[in-house]
Amino acid sequence: TKLGIARTFQVVKPLKEMSVLDNIMVGAFLHHSGASEARKIAQYCLSLCFLEDFSDKPAGELPIGSKKRLEIARALATEPSLLLLDESISGLTSTEIHEMLEMIRRLRDKGITILMVEHIMEAIMPLANTIVVLSHGEKIAEGQPQSIVHNQEVITAYLGEKFVKKMNMQNQIMLTRHPMSEIILEVKDIHCEYDNVPVLHGVSLRVCKGEIVAMVGSNGAGKTTTLRTIAGLLHPVSGSIRFMGKDITRTEAYALVRNGISYIPEGRRLFGKLTVRQNLELGAYTTKERSVIQKRLHEVFRLFPILDERQNQTAETLSGGEQQMCAIARGLMSDPALLLLDEISLGLAPSLVEAVFDTIIKIRDQGITILIKIRDQGITILLVEQLVQESLEIADRGYVIQTGRIVHDGPSHELLEMPEIRAAYMGM
């Protein structure tokens, strides 16, 4: 850092109790021992990162977009010649992404050299001068953005084109095994808002019994909002939602769990101080029968053996992959007919991503059999993901959402072959 290289981290960790200004001053003290000079540097970095309005606010109270900018401001306070940004855009809404890109463009124009690590292609294409593409630890391409988006090896690595043949065969088997018969979920023309700001603009979709349906799209496209609305955590301004023939548009979330819908939220949301077993038992709150709860525990431990070994550990001591398994298992403990999975790959190593997706297929095919209810087609799954290749590879059908609108839908293998899908995901 003293030589002029500063970096940010993918998972932001501000000094929560300190003010935003004091957090930035920590960086400034690298070269300035006096508080007055460090404060001047920090105030300048505040303005560069659009944080003036948060100067005296405790850093822990900032929204994630502002925390990411604070991470950059603290690095800038060390007065670097080279700034390394690690996934500064991931997890942000479309508005926050726009603000972040404007800020990074401003820093570049002030003469700071920037090396970004990012996976959101459509965000970095208009920003970067040169792009280097890595796949499994090897450089597969380097060049200007326009040459990268047309590079066949990059398209194959990013979208999984090599799997299309295999997917075609798999999807034909899936379509034969899961005909479009009983519609279990039907979403019609829903419009949703956050604080009077429109987010969803007429989203419609359907999910049939026994299917895995994937909804793919970039950050801020409206994927999570759609799932939260189906789960009853938000209510649409207009439109309707029907589940198993019943109108659930205004039904509260706790009632929907009893009706057979289970939502696994992005970020796992486990109770860190409780044990694995306690987290799982909370998921079974819809029944008071100990024999039924015990049977369900047996089933999820069979599906996730590692949780059986870790059942007396607190959830916060689990690895990221184990926490994700615990979150899914907790959702299964209510014995759902429909499982809503929100960004389950987020923060997982590639090897764990594959294992989790394999588990989704098992859940679809086998479900969780309990004493009083046996499903003939396992559990129906609606999956929301940024990982296009992995999610569409296991899905029967897919929907592509952009800026709150469904722009494409169809069999999974057809979606991956569409030039428009490639264009959207390669940032063209």
CSV table of C-alpha atoms in Angstrom, one decimal:
chain,number,residue,atom,x,y,z
A,1,THR,CA,0.0,0.0,0.0
A,2,LYS,CA,2.9,2.4,0.8
A,3,LEU,CA,4.2,1.8,-2.8
A,4,GLY,CA,0.9,3.0,-4.2
A,5,ILE,CA,-1.3,-0.1,-4.6
A,6,ALA,CA,-4.7,-0.2,-2.8
A,7,ARG,CA,-7.4,-2.8,-3.0
A,8,THR,CA,-11.0,-3.3,-2.0
A,9,PHE,CA,-12.6,-6.6,-0.9
A,10,GLN,CA,-15.6,-8.5,-2.3
A,11,VAL,CA,-17.2,-8.7,1.2
A,12,VAL,CA,-17.2,-5.2,2.6
A,13,LYS,CA,-16.1,-4.9,6.3
A,14,PRO,CA,-16.3,-1.3,7.4
A,15,LEU,CA,-15.6,-0.3,11.0
A,16,LYS,CA,-19.3,-0.3,11.8
A,17,GLU,CA,-19.4,1.9,14.9
A,18,MET,CA,-17.2,4.6,13.4
A,19,SER,CA,-18.5,7.3,11.2
A,20,VAL,CA,-18.1,7.2,7.4
A,21,LEU,CA,-15.6,10.0,7.6
A,22,ASP,CA,-13.5,8.3,10.3
A,23,ASN,CA,-13.5,5.1,8.3
A,24,ILE,CA,-11.9,7.0,5.4
A,25,MET,CA,-9.5,8.8,7.6
A,26,VAL,CA,-8.1,5.3,8.6
A,27,GLY,CA,-6.8,5.0,5.1
A,28,ALA,CA,-5.5,8.6,5.0
A,29,PHE,CA,-3.3,8.0,8.1
A,30,LEU,CA,-1.0,5.9,5.9
A,31,HIS,CA,0.7,9.0,4.6
A,32,HIS,CA,-0.5,11.7,7.0
A,33,SER,CA,0.1,11.5,10.7
A,34,GLY,CA,-1.8,14.7,11.5
A,35,ALA,CA,-5.6,14.5,12.0
A,36,SER,CA,-6.2,17.8,10.2
A,37,GLU,CA,-4.5,16.7,6.9
A,38,ALA,CA,-6.0,13.2,7.1
A,39,ARG,CA,-9.5,14.8,7.5
A,40,LYS,CA,-9.0,16.9,4.3
A,41,ILE,CA,-8.0,13.9,2.3
A,42,ALA,CA,-11.0,11.9,3.7
A,43,GLN,CA,-13.4,14.7,2.8
A,44,TYR,CA,-12.1,14.8,-0.7
A,45,CYS,CA,-12.5,11.1,-1.0
A,46,LEU,CA,-16.1,11.5,0.3
A,47,SER,CA,-17.0,13.8,-2.6
A,48,LEU,CA,-15.3,11.5,-5.1
A,49,CYS,CA,-17.4,8.6,-4.0
A,50,PHE,CA,-20.8,10.4,-3.6
A,51,LEU,CA,-20.8,9.9,0.2
A,52,GLU,CA,-21.0,13.5,1.4
A,53,ASP,CA,-24.5,13.0,2.8
A,54,PHE,CA,-23.3,10.1,4.9
A,55,SER,CA,-20.2,11.8,6.5
A,56,ASP,CA,-21.3,11.5,10.1
A,57,LYS,CA,-23.4,8.4,9.8
A,58,PRO,CA,-22.2,5.2,11.5
A,59,ALA,CA,-20.7,3.0,8.7
A,60,GLY,CA,-22.7,0.0,9.8
A,61,GLU,CA,-26.0,1.7,9.0
A,62,LEU,CA,-25.2,2.3,5.3
A,63,PRO,CA,-27.0,0.3,2.6
A,64,ILE,CA,-24.8,-2.1,0.7
A,65,GLY,CA,-24.3,0.2,-2.3
A,66,SER,CA,-23.0,3.0,-0.1
A,67,LYS,CA,-20.8,0.5,1.9
A,68,LYS,CA,-19.2,-0.6,-1.4
A,69,ARG,CA,-18.4,3.0,-2.3
A,70,LEU,CA,-17.1,3.5,1.3
A,71,GLU,CA,-14.7,0.6,0.7
A,72,ILE,CA,-13.4,2.3,-2.4
A,73,ALA,CA,-13.2,5.7,-0.6
A,74,ARG,CA,-11.0,4.2,2.2
A,75,ALA,CA,-8.7,2.7,-0.4
A,76,LEU,CA,-8.5,6.0,-2.3
A,77,ALA,CA,-7.5,7.8,1.0
A,78,THR,CA,-4.1,5.9,0.7
A,79,GLU,CA,-3.5,7.9,-2.5
A,80,PRO,CA,-2.9,4.9,-4.8
A,81,SER,CA,-1.5,4.9,-8.3
A,82,LEU,CA,-3.2,1.5,-8.9
A,83,LEU,CA,-6.6,0.6,-7.5
A,84,LEU,CA,-7.7,-3.0,-7.4
A,85,LEU,CA,-11.5,-3.5,-7.2
A,86,ASP,CA,-12.8,-6.9,-6.2
A,87,GLU,CA,-16.4,-7.5,-7.3
A,88,SER,CA,-17.4,-3.9,-6.5
A,89,ILE,CA,-20.7,-4.3,-8.5
A,90,SER,CA,-21.9,-7.7,-7.4
A,91,GLY,CA,-25.1,-7.6,-5.2
A,92,LEU,CA,-26.1,-4.1,-6.3
A,93,THR,CA,-29.4,-2.9,-7.8
A,94,SER,CA,-29.4,-1.5,-11.3
A,95,THR,CA,-29.5,2.1,-9.8
A,96,GLU,CA,-26.6,1.3,-7.5
A,97,ILE,CA,-24.6,-0.3,-10.4
A,98,HIS,CA,-25.1,2.9,-12.5
A,99,GLU,CA,-23.9,5.1,-9.6
A,100,MET,CA,-20.9,2.8,-9.1
A,101,LEU,CA,-19.9,2.8,-12.8
A,102,GLU,CA,-20.2,6.6,-12.9
A,103,MET,CA,-17.9,6.8,-9.9
A,104,ILE,CA,-15.3,4.4,-11.3
A,105,ARG,CA,-15.4,6.3,-14.6
A,106,ARG,CA,-14.7,9.5,-12.7
A,107,LEU,CA,-11.7,8.0,-10.8
A,108,ARG,CA,-10.2,6.7,-14.1
A,109,ASP,CA,-10.6,10.2,-15.7
A,110,LYS,CA,-8.6,11.6,-12.7
A,111,GLY,CA,-5.6,9.4,-13.7
A,112,ILE,CA,-6.0,6.4,-11.4
A,113,THR,CA,-5.2,3.1,-13.0
A,114,ILE,CA,-7.9,0.5,-12.2
A,115,LEU,CA,-7.8,-3.3,-12.3
A,116,MET,CA,-11.3,-4.7,-11.8
A,117,VAL,CA,-12.4,-8.2,-11.1
A,118,GLU,CA,-16.0,-8.6,-12.2
A,119,HIS,CA,-18.4,-11.2,-13.6
A,120,ILE,CA,-21.3,-8.8,-14.6
A,121,MET,CA,-20.3,-8.4,-18.2
A,122,GLU,CA,-22.9,-5.9,-19.3
A,123,ALA,CA,-21.6,-3.5,-16.6
A,124,ILE,CA,-17.9,-3.6,-17.5
A,125,MET,CA,-18.2,-3.6,-21.3
A,126,PRO,CA,-18.8,0.1,-21.6
A,127,LEU,CA,-16.2,0.9,-19.0
A,128,ALA,CA,-13.1,-1.1,-19.5
A,129,ASN,CA,-10.3,-0.3,-22.0
A,130,THR,CA,-9.0,-3.9,-22.0
A,131,ILE,CA,-10.5,-7.1,-20.8
A,132,VAL,CA,-8.8,-10.3,-19.7
A,133,VAL,CA,-11.0,-13.4,-19.4
A,134,LEU,CA,-10.1,-16.2,-17.0
A,135,SER,CA,-11.5,-19.7,-17.0
A,136,HIS,CA,-10.5,-22.3,-14.5
A,137,GLY,CA,-7.3,-20.4,-13.6
A,138,GLU,CA,-6.2,-19.9,-17.2
A,139,LYS,CA,-6.3,-16.8,-19.4
A,140,ILE,CA,-8.4,-17.6,-22.5
A,141,ALA,CA,-8.7,-14.2,-24.0
A,142,GLU,CA,-7.4,-10.6,-23.8
A,143,GLY,CA,-8.4,-7.6,-25.9
A,144,GLN,CA,-10.7,-4.6,-26.3
A,145,PRO,CA,-14.4,-5.1,-25.3
A,146,GLN,CA,-15.7,-5.5,-28.8
A,147,SER,CA,-13.3,-8.3,-29.6
A,148,ILE,CA,-14.1,-10.1,-26.4
A,149,VAL,CA,-17.9,-10.2,-26.9
A,150,HIS,CA,-17.4,-12.0,-30.2
A,151,ASN,CA,-14.8,-14.4,-29.0
A,152,GLN,CA,-16.2,-17.9,-29.4
A,153,GLU,CA,-14.1,-19.3,-26.6
A,154,VAL,CA,-15.3,-16.6,-24.2
A,155,ILE,CA,-19.0,-17.3,-25.2
A,156,THR,CA,-18.5,-21.0,-24.6
A,157,ALA,CA,-16.8,-20.5,-21.2
A,158,TYR,CA,-19.4,-17.9,-20.0
A,159,LEU,CA,-22.6,-19.4,-21.4
A,160,GLY,CA,-21.7,-23.1,-21.5
A,161,GLU,CA,-22.3,-23.6,-25.2
A,162,LYS,CA,-20.5,-26.9,-25.0
A,163,PHE,CA,-23.3,-28.2,-23.0
A,164,VAL,CA,-26.0,-27.4,-25.5
A,165,LYS,CA,-26.1,-30.9,-27.1
A,166,LYS,CA,-26.2,-32.6,-23.7
A,167,MET,CA,-28.9,-30.2,-22.6
A,168,ASN,CA,-30.9,-30.8,-25.6
A,169,MET,CA,-31.0,-34.5,-24.9
A,170,GLN,CA,-31.7,-33.9,-21.1
A,171,ASN,CA,-34.5,-31.5,-21.8
A,172,GLN,CA,-36.2,-33.9,-24.2
A,173,ILE,CA,-36.1,-36.5,-21.4
A,174,MET,CA,-37.4,-33.9,-18.9
A,175,LEU,CA,-40.2,-32.8,-21.2
A,176,THR,CA,-41.3,-36.4,-21.7
A,177,ARG,CA,-41.2,-37.1,-18.0
A,178,HIS,CA,-42.8,-33.8,-16.9
A,179,PRO,CA,-45.5,-33.0,-19.5
A,180,MET,CA,-47.1,-29.5,-19.3
A,181,SER,CA,-50.2,-30.7,-17.3
A,182,GLU,CA,-51.2,-29.3,-14.0
A,183,ILE,CA,-50.2,-25.6,-13.5
A,184,ILE,CA,-49.2,-25.3,-9.9
A,185,LEU,CA,-48.3,-21.6,-10.0
A,186,GLU,CA,-49.6,-18.8,-12.3
A,187,VAL,CA,-48.4,-15.2,-12.1
A,188,LYS,CA,-50.3,-12.8,-14.3
A,189,ASP,CA,-49.2,-9.3,-15.2
A,190,ILE,CA,-47.9,-8.3,-11.8
A,191,HIS,CA,-46.6,-4.8,-11.2
A,192,CYS,CA,-44.5,-4.1,-8.0
A,193,GLU,CA,-43.0,-1.0,-6.5
A,194,TYR,CA,-40.5,-0.1,-3.8
A,195,ASP,CA,-41.2,3.3,-2.2
A,196,ASN,CA,-43.4,4.2,-5.2
A,197,VAL,CA,-40.6,3.4,-7.6
A,198,PRO,CA,-41.8,0.8,-10.2
A,199,VAL,CA,-39.7,-2.4,-10.2
A,200,LEU,CA,-41.7,-5.0,-12.0
A,201,HIS,CA,-43.6,-4.0,-15.1
A,202,GLY,CA,-46.2,-6.7,-15.9
A,203,VAL,CA,-44.3,-10.0,-15.1
A,204,SER,CA,-46.2,-13.2,-16.1
A,205,LEU,CA,-45.0,-16.8,-15.7
A,206,ARG,CA,-46.3,-20.2,-15.0
A,207,VAL,CA,-44.8,-23.3,-13.3
A,208,CYS,CA,-46.2,-26.8,-13.8
A,209,LYS,CA,-46.2,-29.6,-11.3
A,210,GLY,CA,-42.9,-31.5,-11.2
A,211,GLU,CA,-40.9,-28.9,-13.1
A,212,ILE,CA,-37.7,-27.0,-12.4
A,213,VAL,CA,-38.2,-23.5,-13.9
A,214,ALA,CA,-35.3,-21.1,-14.0
A,215,MET,CA,-35.6,-17.3,-14.0
A,216,VAL,CA,-32.3,-15.7,-15.1
A,217,GLY,CA,-31.2,-12.2,-15.4
A,218,SER,CA,-28.5,-9.7,-14.2
A,219,ASN,CA,-28.4,-7.9,-10.9
A,220,GLY,CA,-31.3,-5.5,-10.5
A,221,ALA,CA,-33.4,-7.1,-13.2
A,222,GLY,CA,-36.3,-8.0,-10.8
A,223,LYS,CA,-35.6,-11.7,-10.1
A,224,THR,CA,-35.6,-11.4,-6.3
A,225,THR,CA,-38.6,-9.0,-6.3
A,226,THR,CA,-40.6,-11.6,-8.3
A,227,LEU,CA,-39.8,-14.4,-5.8
A,228,ARG,CA,-40.5,-12.2,-2.8
A,229,THR,CA,-43.9,-11.2,-4.3
A,230,ILE,CA,-44.8,-14.9,-4.9
A,231,ALA,CA,-43.7,-15.7,-1.4
A,232,GLY,CA,-46.0,-13.0,0.1
A,233,LEU,CA,-43.2,-10.8,1.4
A,234,LEU,CA,-44.4,-8.1,-1.1
A,235,HIS,CA,-47.8,-7.5,-2.5
A,236,PRO,CA,-48.2,-6.4,-6.2
A,237,VAL,CA,-49.8,-3.0,-7.1
A,238,SER,CA,-51.7,-4.9,-9.7
A,239,GLY,CA,-51.9,-8.3,-11.3
A,240,SER,CA,-52.6,-11.7,-9.8
A,241,ILE,CA,-50.9,-14.8,-8.4
A,242,ARG,CA,-52.6,-18.2,-8.2
A,243,PHE,CA,-51.2,-21.3,-6.4
A,244,MET,CA,-52.8,-24.7,-6.8
A,245,GLY,CA,-55.9,-23.0,-8.2
A,246,LYS,CA,-56.2,-20.5,-5.3
A,247,ASP,CA,-55.7,-16.7,-5.5
A,248,ILE,CA,-52.8,-15.8,-3.2
A,249,THR,CA,-52.2,-12.3,-4.4
A,250,ARG,CA,-52.7,-10.7,-1.0
A,251,THR,CA,-52.0,-13.8,1.2
A,252,GLU,CA,-49.4,-13.1,3.9
A,253,ALA,CA,-46.0,-15.0,3.8
A,254,TYR,CA,-46.6,-17.1,7.0
A,255,ALA,CA,-49.9,-18.4,5.6
A,256,LEU,CA,-48.3,-19.3,2.3
A,257,VAL,CA,-45.8,-21.5,4.1
A,258,ARG,CA,-48.7,-23.4,5.6
A,259,ASN,CA,-50.2,-23.7,2.1
A,260,GLY,CA,-47.1,-25.3,0.6
A,261,ILE,CA,-44.7,-22.5,-0.6
A,262,SER,CA,-41.2,-22.3,0.9
A,263,TYR,CA,-38.8,-19.5,0.0
A,264,ILE,CA,-35.1,-19.8,0.4
A,265,PRO,CA,-33.8,-16.2,0.4
A,266,GLU,CA,-30.6,-14.8,-1.1
A,267,GLY,CA,-27.9,-14.7,1.5
A,268,ARG,CA,-29.2,-17.8,3.5
A,269,ARG,CA,-30.5,-15.7,6.5
A,270,LEU,CA,-29.7,-18.4,9.0
A,271,PHE,CA,-29.8,-17.7,12.8
A,272,GLY,CA,-26.1,-17.7,13.4
A,273,LYS,CA,-26.1,-18.3,17.1
A,274,LEU,CA,-28.5,-21.2,16.9
A,275,THR,CA,-27.4,-24.7,16.1
A,276,VAL,CA,-28.0,-26.4,12.8
A,277,ARG,CA,-30.7,-28.6,14.4
A,278,GLN,CA,-32.4,-25.5,15.9
A,279,ASN,CA,-32.4,-23.7,12.6
A,280,LEU,CA,-34.0,-26.8,10.9
A,281,GLU,CA,-36.6,-27.2,13.6
A,282,LEU,CA,-37.7,-23.6,13.1
A,283,GLY,CA,-38.4,-24.5,9.5
A,284,ALA,CA,-40.9,-27.1,10.7
A,285,TYR,CA,-43.0,-24.6,12.7
A,286,THR,CA,-46.1,-25.5,10.7
A,287,THR,CA,-46.5,-28.8,12.7
A,288,LYS,CA,-46.3,-29.5,16.4
A,289,GLU,CA,-46.0,-33.3,16.0
A,290,ARG,CA,-42.6,-34.4,17.2
A,291,SER,CA,-42.8,-37.6,15.2
A,292,VAL,CA,-43.4,-35.7,12.0
A,293,ILE,CA,-40.5,-33.2,12.7
A,294,GLN,CA,-38.2,-36.1,13.5
A,295,LYS,CA,-39.1,-37.8,10.2
A,296,ARG,CA,-38.4,-34.6,8.3
A,297,LEU,CA,-35.1,-34.2,10.0
A,298,HIS,CA,-34.2,-37.7,9.0
A,299,GLU,CA,-35.1,-36.9,5.4
A,300,VAL,CA,-33.0,-33.7,5.2
A,301,PHE,CA,-30.1,-35.4,6.9
A,302,ARG,CA,-30.3,-38.1,4.3
A,303,LEU,CA,-30.2,-35.4,1.6
A,304,PHE,CA,-27.4,-33.4,3.3
A,305,PRO,CA,-25.3,-35.9,5.4
A,306,ILE,CA,-22.9,-33.2,6.4
A,307,LEU,CA,-25.7,-31.4,8.3
A,308,ASP,CA,-26.2,-34.5,10.4
A,309,GLU,CA,-22.6,-34.4,11.4
A,310,ARG,CA,-22.8,-30.6,12.1
A,311,GLN,CA,-26.3,-30.6,13.8
A,312,ASN,CA,-25.0,-29.4,17.2
A,313,GLN,CA,-22.7,-26.7,15.7
A,314,THR,CA,-23.9,-23.1,15.6
A,315,ALA,CA,-24.8,-22.0,12.0
A,316,GLU,CA,-22.2,-19.2,12.0
A,317,THR,CA,-19.4,-21.8,12.3
A,318,LEU,CA,-20.4,-23.6,9.0
A,319,SER,CA,-18.7,-22.9,5.7
A,320,GLY,CA,-20.6,-21.0,3.0
A,321,GLY,CA,-21.6,-24.2,1.2
A,322,GLU,CA,-22.7,-25.9,4.4
A,323,GLN,CA,-24.8,-22.7,5.3
A,324,GLN,CA,-26.5,-22.9,1.9
A,325,MET,CA,-27.3,-26.6,2.5
A,326,CYS,CA,-28.7,-25.7,5.9
A,327,ALA,CA,-30.9,-22.9,4.4
A,328,ILE,CA,-32.3,-25.3,1.8
A,329,ALA,CA,-32.9,-28.0,4.4
A,330,ARG,CA,-34.7,-25.5,6.6
A,331,GLY,CA,-37.0,-24.6,3.7
A,332,LEU,CA,-37.7,-28.3,3.1
A,333,MET,CA,-38.7,-28.8,6.8
A,334,SER,CA,-42.2,-27.3,6.1
A,335,ASP,CA,-42.7,-30.0,3.4
A,336,PRO,CA,-43.4,-27.6,0.5
A,337,ALA,CA,-45.1,-28.3,-2.8
A,338,LEU,CA,-43.3,-25.4,-4.4
A,339,LEU,CA,-39.7,-24.4,-3.5
A,340,LEU,CA,-38.5,-20.9,-4.4
A,341,LEU,CA,-34.7,-20.7,-4.6
A,342,ASP,CA,-33.1,-17.2,-4.7
A,343,GLU,CA,-29.5,-17.0,-5.9
A,344,ILE,CA,-28.3,-20.1,-4.1
A,345,SER,CA,-24.9,-20.1,-5.8
A,346,LEU,CA,-24.0,-16.7,-4.4
A,347,GLY,CA,-20.6,-16.7,-2.7
A,348,LEU,CA,-20.0,-20.5,-3.3
A,349,ALA,CA,-16.9,-22.1,-4.8
A,350,PRO,CA,-17.4,-23.6,-8.3
A,351,SER,CA,-17.1,-27.2,-6.9
A,352,LEU,CA,-19.9,-26.5,-4.4
A,353,VAL,CA,-22.1,-24.8,-7.0
A,354,GLU,CA,-22.1,-28.1,-8.9
A,355,ALA,CA,-23.0,-30.1,-5.8
A,356,VAL,CA,-25.9,-27.7,-4.9
A,357,PHE,CA,-27.3,-27.9,-8.4
A,358,ASP,CA,-27.2,-31.7,-8.3
A,359,THR,CA,-29.1,-31.6,-5.0
A,360,ILE,CA,-31.8,-29.4,-6.7
A,361,ILE,CA,-32.4,-32.2,-9.2
A,362,LYS,CA,-32.7,-34.7,-6.4
A,363,ILE,CA,-35.2,-32.5,-4.5
A,364,ARG,CA,-37.3,-32.2,-7.7
A,365,ASP,CA,-37.3,-35.9,-8.3
A,366,GLN,CA,-37.6,-37.3,-4.8
A,367,GLY,CA,-39.0,-34.5,-2.7
A,368,ILE,CA,-39.2,-35.0,1.1
A,369,THR,CA,-41.5,-37.9,2.0
A,370,ILE,CA,-43.1,-37.6,5.4
A,371,LEU,CA,-45.6,-39.7,7.4
A,372,ILE,CA,-48.8,-38.0,6.3
A,373,LYS,CA,-48.1,-36.8,2.8
A,374,ILE,CA,-46.4,-38.5,-0.2
A,375,ARG,CA,-45.8,-36.5,-3.4
A,376,ASP,CA,-45.9,-38.4,-6.7
A,377,GLN,CA,-43.5,-36.0,-8.5
A,378,GLY,CA,-41.2,-34.7,-5.8
A,379,ILE,CA,-41.1,-30.9,-5.3
A,380,THR,CA,-41.8,-28.3,-7.9
A,381,ILE,CA,-39.0,-25.7,-8.1
A,382,LEU,CA,-38.8,-22.1,-9.3
A,383,LEU,CA,-35.1,-21.1,-9.4
A,384,VAL,CA,-33.7,-17.5,-9.6
A,385,GLU,CA,-30.1,-17.3,-10.7
A,386,GLN,CA,-27.4,-15.2,-12.2
A,387,LEU,CA,-25.5,-18.3,-13.4
A,388,VAL,CA,-27.1,-18.8,-16.8
A,389,GLN,CA,-25.4,-22.0,-17.8
A,390,GLU,CA,-25.8,-23.9,-14.6
A,391,SER,CA,-29.4,-23.0,-13.9
A,392,LEU,CA,-30.7,-23.6,-17.5
A,393,GLU,CA,-28.8,-26.8,-17.7
A,394,ILE,CA,-30.9,-28.4,-14.9
A,395,ALA,CA,-34.2,-26.6,-15.7
A,396,ASP,CA,-37.1,-27.8,-17.9
A,397,ARG,CA,-37.9,-24.3,-19.0
A,398,GLY,CA,-36.6,-20.8,-18.4
A,399,TYR,CA,-37.6,-17.1,-18.3
A,400,VAL,CA,-35.2,-14.2,-19.0
A,401,ILE,CA,-36.0,-11.0,-17.1
A,402,GLN,CA,-34.5,-7.6,-17.8
A,403,THR,CA,-35.4,-4.3,-16.1
A,404,GLY,CA,-38.5,-5.8,-14.6
A,405,ARG,CA,-39.9,-7.4,-17.7
A,406,ILE,CA,-39.9,-10.9,-19.1
A,407,VAL,CA,-38.1,-10.6,-22.4
A,408,HIS,CA,-37.8,-14.3,-23.4
A,409,ASP,CA,-39.1,-17.7,-22.3
A,410,GLY,CA,-39.0,-21.3,-23.5
A,411,PRO,CA,-37.3,-24.6,-23.2
A,412,SER,CA,-33.9,-24.2,-21.5
A,413,HIS,CA,-31.7,-25.4,-24.3
A,414,GLU,CA,-33.4,-23.1,-26.8
A,415,LEU,CA,-32.8,-20.1,-24.5
A,416,LEU,CA,-29.1,-20.7,-24.4
A,417,GLU,CA,-28.9,-20.9,-28.2
A,418,MET,CA,-30.6,-17.6,-28.7
A,419,PRO,CA,-28.3,-14.8,-30.0
A,420,GLU,CA,-30.4,-12.2,-27.9
A,421,ILE,CA,-29.6,-14.1,-24.7
A,422,ARG,CA,-25.9,-14.2,-25.5
A,423,ALA,CA,-26.0,-10.5,-26.4
A,424,ALA,CA,-27.7,-9.6,-23.1
A,425,TYR,CA,-25.3,-11.6,-21.0
A,426,MET,CA,-22.1,-10.6,-22.8
A,427,GLY,CA,-22.9,-6.9,-22.4
A,428,MET,CA,-23.5,-6.1,-26.1
